[in-house]
Short mmCIF file of C-alpha atoms and ligand atoms in Angstrom, two decimals:
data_model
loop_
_atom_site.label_atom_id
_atom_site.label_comp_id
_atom_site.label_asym_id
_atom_site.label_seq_id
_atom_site.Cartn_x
_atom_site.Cartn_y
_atom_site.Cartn_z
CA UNK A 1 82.59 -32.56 -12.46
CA UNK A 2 83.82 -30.19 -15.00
CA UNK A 3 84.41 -32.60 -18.18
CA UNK A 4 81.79 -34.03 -20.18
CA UNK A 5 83.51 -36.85 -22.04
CA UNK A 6 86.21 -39.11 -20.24
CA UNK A 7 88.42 -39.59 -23.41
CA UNK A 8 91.92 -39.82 -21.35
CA UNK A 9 92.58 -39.57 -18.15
CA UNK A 10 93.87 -36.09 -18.29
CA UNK A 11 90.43 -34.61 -18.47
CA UNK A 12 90.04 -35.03 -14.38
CA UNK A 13 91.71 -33.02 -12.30
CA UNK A 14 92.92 -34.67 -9.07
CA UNK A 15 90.13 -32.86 -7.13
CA UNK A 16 87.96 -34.77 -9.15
CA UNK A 17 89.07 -37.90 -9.05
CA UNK A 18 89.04 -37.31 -5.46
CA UNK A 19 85.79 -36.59 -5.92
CA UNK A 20 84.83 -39.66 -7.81
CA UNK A 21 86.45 -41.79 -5.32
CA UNK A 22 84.17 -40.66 -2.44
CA UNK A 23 81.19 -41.18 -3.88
CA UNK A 24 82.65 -45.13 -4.84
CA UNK A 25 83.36 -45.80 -1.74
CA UNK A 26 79.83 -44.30 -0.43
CA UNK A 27 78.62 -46.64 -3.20
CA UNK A 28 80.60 -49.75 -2.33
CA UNK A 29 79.15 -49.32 1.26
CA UNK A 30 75.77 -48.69 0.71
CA UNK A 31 74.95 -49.91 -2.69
CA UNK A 32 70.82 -50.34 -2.14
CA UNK A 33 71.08 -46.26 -2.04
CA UNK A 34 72.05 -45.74 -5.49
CA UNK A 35 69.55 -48.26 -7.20
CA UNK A 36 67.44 -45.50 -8.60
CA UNK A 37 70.08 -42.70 -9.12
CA UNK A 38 69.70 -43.40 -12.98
CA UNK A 39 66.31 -44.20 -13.44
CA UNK A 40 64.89 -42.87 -16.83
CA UNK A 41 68.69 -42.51 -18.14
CA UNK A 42 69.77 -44.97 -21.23
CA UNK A 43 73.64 -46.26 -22.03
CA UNK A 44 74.96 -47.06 -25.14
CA UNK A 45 77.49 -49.96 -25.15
CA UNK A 46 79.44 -50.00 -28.44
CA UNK A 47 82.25 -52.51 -28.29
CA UNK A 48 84.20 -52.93 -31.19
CA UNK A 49 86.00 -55.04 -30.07
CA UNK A 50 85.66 -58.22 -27.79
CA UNK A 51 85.47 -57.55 -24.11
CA UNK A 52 84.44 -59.13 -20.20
CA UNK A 53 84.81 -57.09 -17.75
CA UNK A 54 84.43 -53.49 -19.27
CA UNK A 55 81.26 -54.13 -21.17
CA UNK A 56 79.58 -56.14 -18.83
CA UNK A 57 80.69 -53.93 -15.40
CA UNK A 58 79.48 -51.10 -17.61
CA UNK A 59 76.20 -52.91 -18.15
CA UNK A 60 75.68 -54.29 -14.57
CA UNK A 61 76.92 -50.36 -13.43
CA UNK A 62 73.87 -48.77 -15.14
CA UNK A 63 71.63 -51.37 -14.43
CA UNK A 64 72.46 -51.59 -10.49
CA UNK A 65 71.62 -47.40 -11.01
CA UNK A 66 68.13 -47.84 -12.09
CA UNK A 67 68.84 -46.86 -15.86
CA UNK A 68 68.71 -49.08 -19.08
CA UNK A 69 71.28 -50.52 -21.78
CA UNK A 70 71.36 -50.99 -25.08
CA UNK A 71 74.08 -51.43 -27.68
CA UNK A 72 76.04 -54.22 -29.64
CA UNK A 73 79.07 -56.11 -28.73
CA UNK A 74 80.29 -57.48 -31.94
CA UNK A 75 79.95 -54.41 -35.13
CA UNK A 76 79.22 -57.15 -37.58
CA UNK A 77 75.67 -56.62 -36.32
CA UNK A 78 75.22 -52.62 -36.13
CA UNK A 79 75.63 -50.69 -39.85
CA UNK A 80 79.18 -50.19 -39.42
CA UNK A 81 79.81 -53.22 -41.35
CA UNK A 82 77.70 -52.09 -44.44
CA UNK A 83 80.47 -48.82 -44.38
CA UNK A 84 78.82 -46.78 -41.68
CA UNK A 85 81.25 -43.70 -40.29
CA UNK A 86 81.90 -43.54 -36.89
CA UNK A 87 80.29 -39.77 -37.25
CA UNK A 88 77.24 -41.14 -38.42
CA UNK A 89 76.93 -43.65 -35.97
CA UNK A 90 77.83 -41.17 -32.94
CA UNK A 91 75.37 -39.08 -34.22
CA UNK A 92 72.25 -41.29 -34.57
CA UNK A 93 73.13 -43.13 -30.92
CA UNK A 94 73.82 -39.66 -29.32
CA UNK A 95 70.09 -38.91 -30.29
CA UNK A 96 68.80 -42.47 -28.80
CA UNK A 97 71.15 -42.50 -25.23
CA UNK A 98 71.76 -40.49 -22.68
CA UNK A 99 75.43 -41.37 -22.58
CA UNK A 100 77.76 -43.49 -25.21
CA UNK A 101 80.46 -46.17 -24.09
CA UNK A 102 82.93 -46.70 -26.54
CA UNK A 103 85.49 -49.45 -27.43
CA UNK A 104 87.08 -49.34 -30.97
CA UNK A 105 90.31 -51.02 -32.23
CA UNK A 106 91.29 -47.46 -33.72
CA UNK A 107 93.76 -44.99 -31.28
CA UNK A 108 91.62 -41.78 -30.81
CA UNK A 109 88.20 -43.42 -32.15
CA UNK A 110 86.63 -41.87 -28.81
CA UNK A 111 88.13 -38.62 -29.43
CA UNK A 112 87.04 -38.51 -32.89
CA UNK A 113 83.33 -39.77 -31.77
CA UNK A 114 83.17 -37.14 -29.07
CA UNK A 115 83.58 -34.28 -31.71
CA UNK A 116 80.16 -35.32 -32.88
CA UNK A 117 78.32 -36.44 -29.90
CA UNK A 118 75.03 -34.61 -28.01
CA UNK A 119 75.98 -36.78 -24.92
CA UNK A 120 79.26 -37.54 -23.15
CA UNK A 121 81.55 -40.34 -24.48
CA UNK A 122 83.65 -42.59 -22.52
CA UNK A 123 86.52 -44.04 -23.85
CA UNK A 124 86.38 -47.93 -22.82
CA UNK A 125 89.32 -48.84 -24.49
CA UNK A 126 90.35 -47.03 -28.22
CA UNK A 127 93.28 -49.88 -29.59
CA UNK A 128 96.75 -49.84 -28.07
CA UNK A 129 96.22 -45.89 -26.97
CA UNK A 130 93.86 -44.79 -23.75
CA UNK A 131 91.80 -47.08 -21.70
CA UNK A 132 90.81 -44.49 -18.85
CA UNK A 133 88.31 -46.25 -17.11
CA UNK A 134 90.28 -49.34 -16.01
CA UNK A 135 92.51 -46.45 -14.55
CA UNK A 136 89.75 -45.38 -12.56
CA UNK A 137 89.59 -49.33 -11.16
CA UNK A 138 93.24 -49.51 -10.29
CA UNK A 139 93.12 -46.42 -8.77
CA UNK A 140 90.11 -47.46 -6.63
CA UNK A 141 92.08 -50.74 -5.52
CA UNK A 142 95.04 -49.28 -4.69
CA UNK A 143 92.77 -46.69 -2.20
CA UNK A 144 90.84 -49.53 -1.04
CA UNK A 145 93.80 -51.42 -0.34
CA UNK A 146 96.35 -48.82 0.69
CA UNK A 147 94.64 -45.57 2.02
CA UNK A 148 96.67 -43.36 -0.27
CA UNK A 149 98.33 -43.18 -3.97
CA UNK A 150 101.52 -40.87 -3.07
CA UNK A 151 104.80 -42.09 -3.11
CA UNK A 152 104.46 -45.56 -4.21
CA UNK A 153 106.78 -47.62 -6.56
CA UNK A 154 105.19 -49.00 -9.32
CA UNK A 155 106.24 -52.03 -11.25
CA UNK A 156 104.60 -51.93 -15.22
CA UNK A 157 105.15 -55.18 -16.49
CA UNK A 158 104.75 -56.49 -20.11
CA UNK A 159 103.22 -55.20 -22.81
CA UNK A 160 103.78 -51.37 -22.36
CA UNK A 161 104.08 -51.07 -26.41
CA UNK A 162 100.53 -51.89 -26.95
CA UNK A 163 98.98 -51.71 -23.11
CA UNK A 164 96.57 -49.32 -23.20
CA UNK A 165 95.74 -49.65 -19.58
CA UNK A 166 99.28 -48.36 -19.09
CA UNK A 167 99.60 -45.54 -20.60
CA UNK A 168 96.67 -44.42 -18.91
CA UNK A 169 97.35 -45.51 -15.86
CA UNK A 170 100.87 -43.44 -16.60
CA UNK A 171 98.54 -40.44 -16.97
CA UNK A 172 96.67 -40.50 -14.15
CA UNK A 173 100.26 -41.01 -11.63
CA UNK A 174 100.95 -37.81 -13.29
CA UNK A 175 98.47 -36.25 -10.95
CA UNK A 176 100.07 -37.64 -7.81
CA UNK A 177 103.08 -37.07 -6.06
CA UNK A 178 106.70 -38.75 -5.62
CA UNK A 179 105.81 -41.58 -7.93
CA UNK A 180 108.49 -43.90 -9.35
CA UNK A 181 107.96 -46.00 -11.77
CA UNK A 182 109.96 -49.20 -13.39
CA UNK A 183 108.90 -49.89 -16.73
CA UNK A 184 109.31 -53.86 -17.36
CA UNK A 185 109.52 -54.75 -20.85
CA UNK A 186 111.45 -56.27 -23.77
CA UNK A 187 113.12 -53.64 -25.70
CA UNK A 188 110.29 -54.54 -28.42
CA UNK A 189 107.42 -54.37 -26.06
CA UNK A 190 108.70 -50.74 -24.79
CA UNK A 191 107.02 -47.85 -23.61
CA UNK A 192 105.82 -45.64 -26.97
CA UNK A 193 108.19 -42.35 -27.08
CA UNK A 194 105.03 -40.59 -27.03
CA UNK A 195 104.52 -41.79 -23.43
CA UNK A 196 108.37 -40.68 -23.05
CA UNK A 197 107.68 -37.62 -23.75
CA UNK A 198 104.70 -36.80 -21.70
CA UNK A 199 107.01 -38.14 -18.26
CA UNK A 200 109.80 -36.00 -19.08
CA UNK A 201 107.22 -33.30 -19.59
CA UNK A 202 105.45 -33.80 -15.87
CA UNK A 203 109.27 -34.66 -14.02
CA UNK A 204 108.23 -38.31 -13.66
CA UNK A 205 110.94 -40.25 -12.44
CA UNK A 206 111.46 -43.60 -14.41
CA UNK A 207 113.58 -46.25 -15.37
CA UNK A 208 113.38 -48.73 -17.59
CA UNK A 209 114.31 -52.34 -17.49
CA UNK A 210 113.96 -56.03 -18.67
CA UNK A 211 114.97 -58.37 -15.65
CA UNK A 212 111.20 -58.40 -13.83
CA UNK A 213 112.75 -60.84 -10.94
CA UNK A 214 115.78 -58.25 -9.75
CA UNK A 215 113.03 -55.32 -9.98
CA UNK A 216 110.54 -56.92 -7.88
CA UNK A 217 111.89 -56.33 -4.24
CA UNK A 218 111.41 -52.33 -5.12
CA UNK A 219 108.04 -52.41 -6.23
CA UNK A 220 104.77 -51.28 -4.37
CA UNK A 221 102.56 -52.28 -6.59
CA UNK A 222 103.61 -54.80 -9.73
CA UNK A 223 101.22 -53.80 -12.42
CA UNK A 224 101.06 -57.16 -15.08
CA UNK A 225 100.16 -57.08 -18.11
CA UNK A 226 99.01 -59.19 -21.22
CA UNK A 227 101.14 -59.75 -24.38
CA UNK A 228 98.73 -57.86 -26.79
CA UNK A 229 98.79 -60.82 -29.83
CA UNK A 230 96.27 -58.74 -31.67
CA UNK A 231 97.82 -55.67 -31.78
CA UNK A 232 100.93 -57.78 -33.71
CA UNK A 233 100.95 -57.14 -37.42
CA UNK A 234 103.64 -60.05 -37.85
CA UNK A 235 102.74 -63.34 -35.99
CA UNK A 236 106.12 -64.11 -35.52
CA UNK A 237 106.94 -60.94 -33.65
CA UNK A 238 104.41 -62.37 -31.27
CA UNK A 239 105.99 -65.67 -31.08
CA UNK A 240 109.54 -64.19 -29.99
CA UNK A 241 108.26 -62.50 -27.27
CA UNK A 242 105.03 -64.31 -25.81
CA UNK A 243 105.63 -65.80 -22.21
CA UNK A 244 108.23 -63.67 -21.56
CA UNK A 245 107.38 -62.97 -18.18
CA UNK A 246 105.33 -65.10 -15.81
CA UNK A 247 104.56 -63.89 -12.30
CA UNK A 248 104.99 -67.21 -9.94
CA UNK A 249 104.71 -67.32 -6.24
CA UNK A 250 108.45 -68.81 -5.91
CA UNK A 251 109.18 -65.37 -7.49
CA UNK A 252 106.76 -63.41 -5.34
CA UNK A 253 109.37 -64.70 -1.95
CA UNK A 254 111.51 -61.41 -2.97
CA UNK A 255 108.35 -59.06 -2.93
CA UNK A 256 107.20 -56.76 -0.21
CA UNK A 257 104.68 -58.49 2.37
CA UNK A 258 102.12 -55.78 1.01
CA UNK A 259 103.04 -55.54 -2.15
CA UNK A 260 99.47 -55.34 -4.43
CA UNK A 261 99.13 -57.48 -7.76
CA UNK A 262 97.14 -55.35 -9.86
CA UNK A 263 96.49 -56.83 -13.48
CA UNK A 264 94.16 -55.44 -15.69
CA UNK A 265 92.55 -58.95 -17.16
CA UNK A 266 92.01 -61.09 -19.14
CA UNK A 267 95.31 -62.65 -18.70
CA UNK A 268 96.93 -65.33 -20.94
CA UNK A 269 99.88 -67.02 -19.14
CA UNK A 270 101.83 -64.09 -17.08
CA UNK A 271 100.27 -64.82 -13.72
CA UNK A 272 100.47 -68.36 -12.81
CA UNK A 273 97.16 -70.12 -11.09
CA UNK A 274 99.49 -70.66 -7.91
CA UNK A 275 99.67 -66.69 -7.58
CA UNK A 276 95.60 -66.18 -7.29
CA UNK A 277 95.40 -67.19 -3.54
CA UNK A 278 98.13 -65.17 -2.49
CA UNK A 279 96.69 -62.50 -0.33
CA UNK A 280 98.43 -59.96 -2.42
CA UNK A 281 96.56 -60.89 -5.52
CA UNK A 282 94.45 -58.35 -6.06
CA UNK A 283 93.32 -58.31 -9.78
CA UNK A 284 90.16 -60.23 -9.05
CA UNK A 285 88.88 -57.49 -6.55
CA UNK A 286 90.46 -54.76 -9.18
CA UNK A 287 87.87 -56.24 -11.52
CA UNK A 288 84.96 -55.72 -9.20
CA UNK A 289 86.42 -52.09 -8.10
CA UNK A 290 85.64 -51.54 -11.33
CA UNK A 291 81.94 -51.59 -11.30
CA UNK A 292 81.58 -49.12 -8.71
CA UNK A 293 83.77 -46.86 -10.00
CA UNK A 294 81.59 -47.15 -13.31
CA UNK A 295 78.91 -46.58 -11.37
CA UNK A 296 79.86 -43.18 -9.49
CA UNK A 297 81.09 -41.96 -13.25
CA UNK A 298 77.48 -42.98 -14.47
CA UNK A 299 75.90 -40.83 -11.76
CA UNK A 300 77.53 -38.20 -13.16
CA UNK A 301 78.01 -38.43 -16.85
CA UNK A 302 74.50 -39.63 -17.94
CA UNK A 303 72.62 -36.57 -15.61
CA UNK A 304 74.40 -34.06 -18.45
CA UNK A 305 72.02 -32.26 -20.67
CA UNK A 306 71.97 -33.07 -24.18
CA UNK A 307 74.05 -30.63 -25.61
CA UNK A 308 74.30 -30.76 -30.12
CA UNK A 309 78.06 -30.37 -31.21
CA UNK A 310 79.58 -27.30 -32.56
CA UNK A 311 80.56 -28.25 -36.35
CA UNK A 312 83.87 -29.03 -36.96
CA UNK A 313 86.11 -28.59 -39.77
CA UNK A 314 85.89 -30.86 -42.86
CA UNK A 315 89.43 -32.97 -43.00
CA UNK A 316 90.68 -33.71 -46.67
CA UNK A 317 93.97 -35.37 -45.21
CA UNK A 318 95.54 -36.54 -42.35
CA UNK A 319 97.86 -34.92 -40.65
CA UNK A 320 98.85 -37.96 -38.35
CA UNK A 321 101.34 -40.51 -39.78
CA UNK A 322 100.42 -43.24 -37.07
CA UNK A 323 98.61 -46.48 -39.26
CA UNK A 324 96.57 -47.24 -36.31
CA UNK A 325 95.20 -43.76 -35.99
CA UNK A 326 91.14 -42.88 -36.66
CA UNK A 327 91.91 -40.28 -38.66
CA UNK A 328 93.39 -42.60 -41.37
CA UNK A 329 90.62 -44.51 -41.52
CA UNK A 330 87.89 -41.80 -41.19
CA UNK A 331 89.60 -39.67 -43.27
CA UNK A 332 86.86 -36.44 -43.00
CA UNK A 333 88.01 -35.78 -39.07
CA UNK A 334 89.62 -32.09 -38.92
CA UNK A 335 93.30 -32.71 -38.43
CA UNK A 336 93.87 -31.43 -34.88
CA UNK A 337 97.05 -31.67 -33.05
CA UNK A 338 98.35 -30.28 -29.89
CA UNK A 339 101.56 -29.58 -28.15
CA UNK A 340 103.10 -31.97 -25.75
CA UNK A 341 106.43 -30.45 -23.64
CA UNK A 342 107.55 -28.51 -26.94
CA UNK A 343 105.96 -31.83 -29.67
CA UNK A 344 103.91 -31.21 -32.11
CA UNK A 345 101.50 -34.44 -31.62
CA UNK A 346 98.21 -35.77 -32.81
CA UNK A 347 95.17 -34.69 -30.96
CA UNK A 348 93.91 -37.69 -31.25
CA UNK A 349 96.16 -40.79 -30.41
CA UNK A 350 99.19 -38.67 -29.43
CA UNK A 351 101.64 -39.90 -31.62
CA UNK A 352 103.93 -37.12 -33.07
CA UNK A 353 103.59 -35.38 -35.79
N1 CP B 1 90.37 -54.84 -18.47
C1 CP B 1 89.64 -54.95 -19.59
O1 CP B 1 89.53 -54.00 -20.36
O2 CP B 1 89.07 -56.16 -19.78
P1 CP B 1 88.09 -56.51 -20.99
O3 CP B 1 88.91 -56.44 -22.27
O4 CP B 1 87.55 -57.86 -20.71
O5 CP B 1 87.03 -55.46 -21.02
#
């Protein structure tokens, strides 16, 4: 693979998520062949922020390799609550792991760590703004399920304000062809204008909409998604829209007869129980896909040589506007930006300037 940190989605190519995809499905064949692929290599799990499935599949992932895990799950118990930067932190780990996993609450904390890291990053999750590996697991279901990604009709339901696993997901579809999607939200729950922006710029054909039941018959795959209640700053914003929409099997009678239910988990109340045994539930196995994908990254990733940083530019202010960005927070990150179809945005949660 070409890329040495997996920060978004964009930095695979299709080839190599083609790639990728072999080797997890040579892996979720024949998993007693891989148990020593990573012996001698070390992960470092930093969650931020509370997680299942991604911390522990990225666990059980390097473990079912051969290689070891360390790392915290709660930062009340590492030095970043006594003030610790996130450089300092990336640095000292970097030295101790052969490859860092990375949730933070902050939107571009795993670019902003892989600026200062001797080992690759990957992003599992940086607040309402990337989350590329669960992409990786819906993209592995959908094979699994369905032989192919091209020309489907996808169905993004919820949360597509603060659904991380969304816009990512959004990214990778960029990569295939004759995709439509149908973005399901409440106009306060809408797709970011960043996200906009980076469809119009790649010709992706969308619509968006607020009536889940009348969209269903369309869809391919139906893509669910959790109200994000911590991502609220005002509780009552959270009130007016939580249970908005709830998947039920008397609404699945209008879907297709293979049309998957992908859902990224946990969920709250926007599946109902009576959907799970419905053959077309899928979000359980999604889960699981998730591991072995994890696992063929991991074969990859944590074989890369350390490597030390080139140094990077002091910041003294932030460019970025965004409250929710790193860079207002760790305010001595070099104010990078990029362009995105003719928008100046930040190079680090992709807001605009
Ligand atoms: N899908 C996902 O990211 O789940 P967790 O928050 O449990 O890791």
């Amino acid at each position: 693979m070409s890329f040495r940190h997996l920060i978004d989605f964009g930095d695979l190519s299709r080839e190599e998520w083609e790639e990728l995809y072999q080797r997890t499905a040579q892996i979720m064949d024949c998993p007693d062949a891989f148990m020593e692929a990573n012996k001698g290599k070390i992960q470092a799990n930093l969650f931020y922020e509370p997680s299942t499935r991604t911390n522990f599949s990225f666990q059980t992932a390097m473990l079912r390799l051969g290689g070891k895990v360390f790392g915290f799950a709660d930062p009340k118990s590492s030095s970043a609550a006594k003030g610790e930067s996130l450089k300092d932190t990336i640095k000292m780990v970097s030295a101790y792991a052969d490859v860092v996993v990375m949730r933070n609450p902050k939107e571009g904390a795993a670019k902003a760590a892989s600026l200062y890291s001797e080992v690759p990053v990957i992003n599992a999750g940086d607040g309402g703004h990337m989350h590329p590996t669960q992409t990786l697991a819906d993209l592995t279901t959908i094979m699994r399920y369905r032989g192919s990604i091209d020309g489907i009709s996808v169905g993004l339901c919820g949360d597509l304000k603060n659904g991380r696993t969304v816009h990512s997901l959004i990214k990778a579809l960029a990569k295939f062809n004759d995709i439509r999607f149908y973005l399901i939200a409440p106009r306060e729950l809408a797709i970011p204008e960043y996200m906009r922006v980076f469809m119009r710029s790649h010709n992706m054909r969308f619509v968006e909409v607020t009536n889940l039941e009348a969209t269903i018959p369309m869809l391919d795959v139906l893509y669910m998604t959790r109200i994000q209640q911590e991502r609220f700053d005002n509780p009552l914003d959270y009130e007016r829209v939580k249970g908005v929409y709830v998947l039920t099997r008397k609404k699945l009678s209008r879907a297709k007869p293979n049309m998957m239910i992908l859902h990224p988990l946990p969920r709250v109340d926007e599946i109902s129980v009576d959907v799970d045994d419905d053959p077309r539930a899928l979000y359980f196995e999604q889960a699981r896909c998730g591991m072995y994908v994890r696992m063929a990254l991991l074969m990859d990733l944590a074989h890369q040589p350390h490597k030390l940083p080139a140094p990077v530019e002091i910041g003294t202010c932030p460019k970025c506007h965004n409250p929710r960005c790193i860079t207002q927070s760790e305010v001595y990150l070099p104010p990078l930006t990029k362009m995105v179809g003719g928008t100046e945005c930040c190079a680090y949660c992709d807001k605009e300037i």
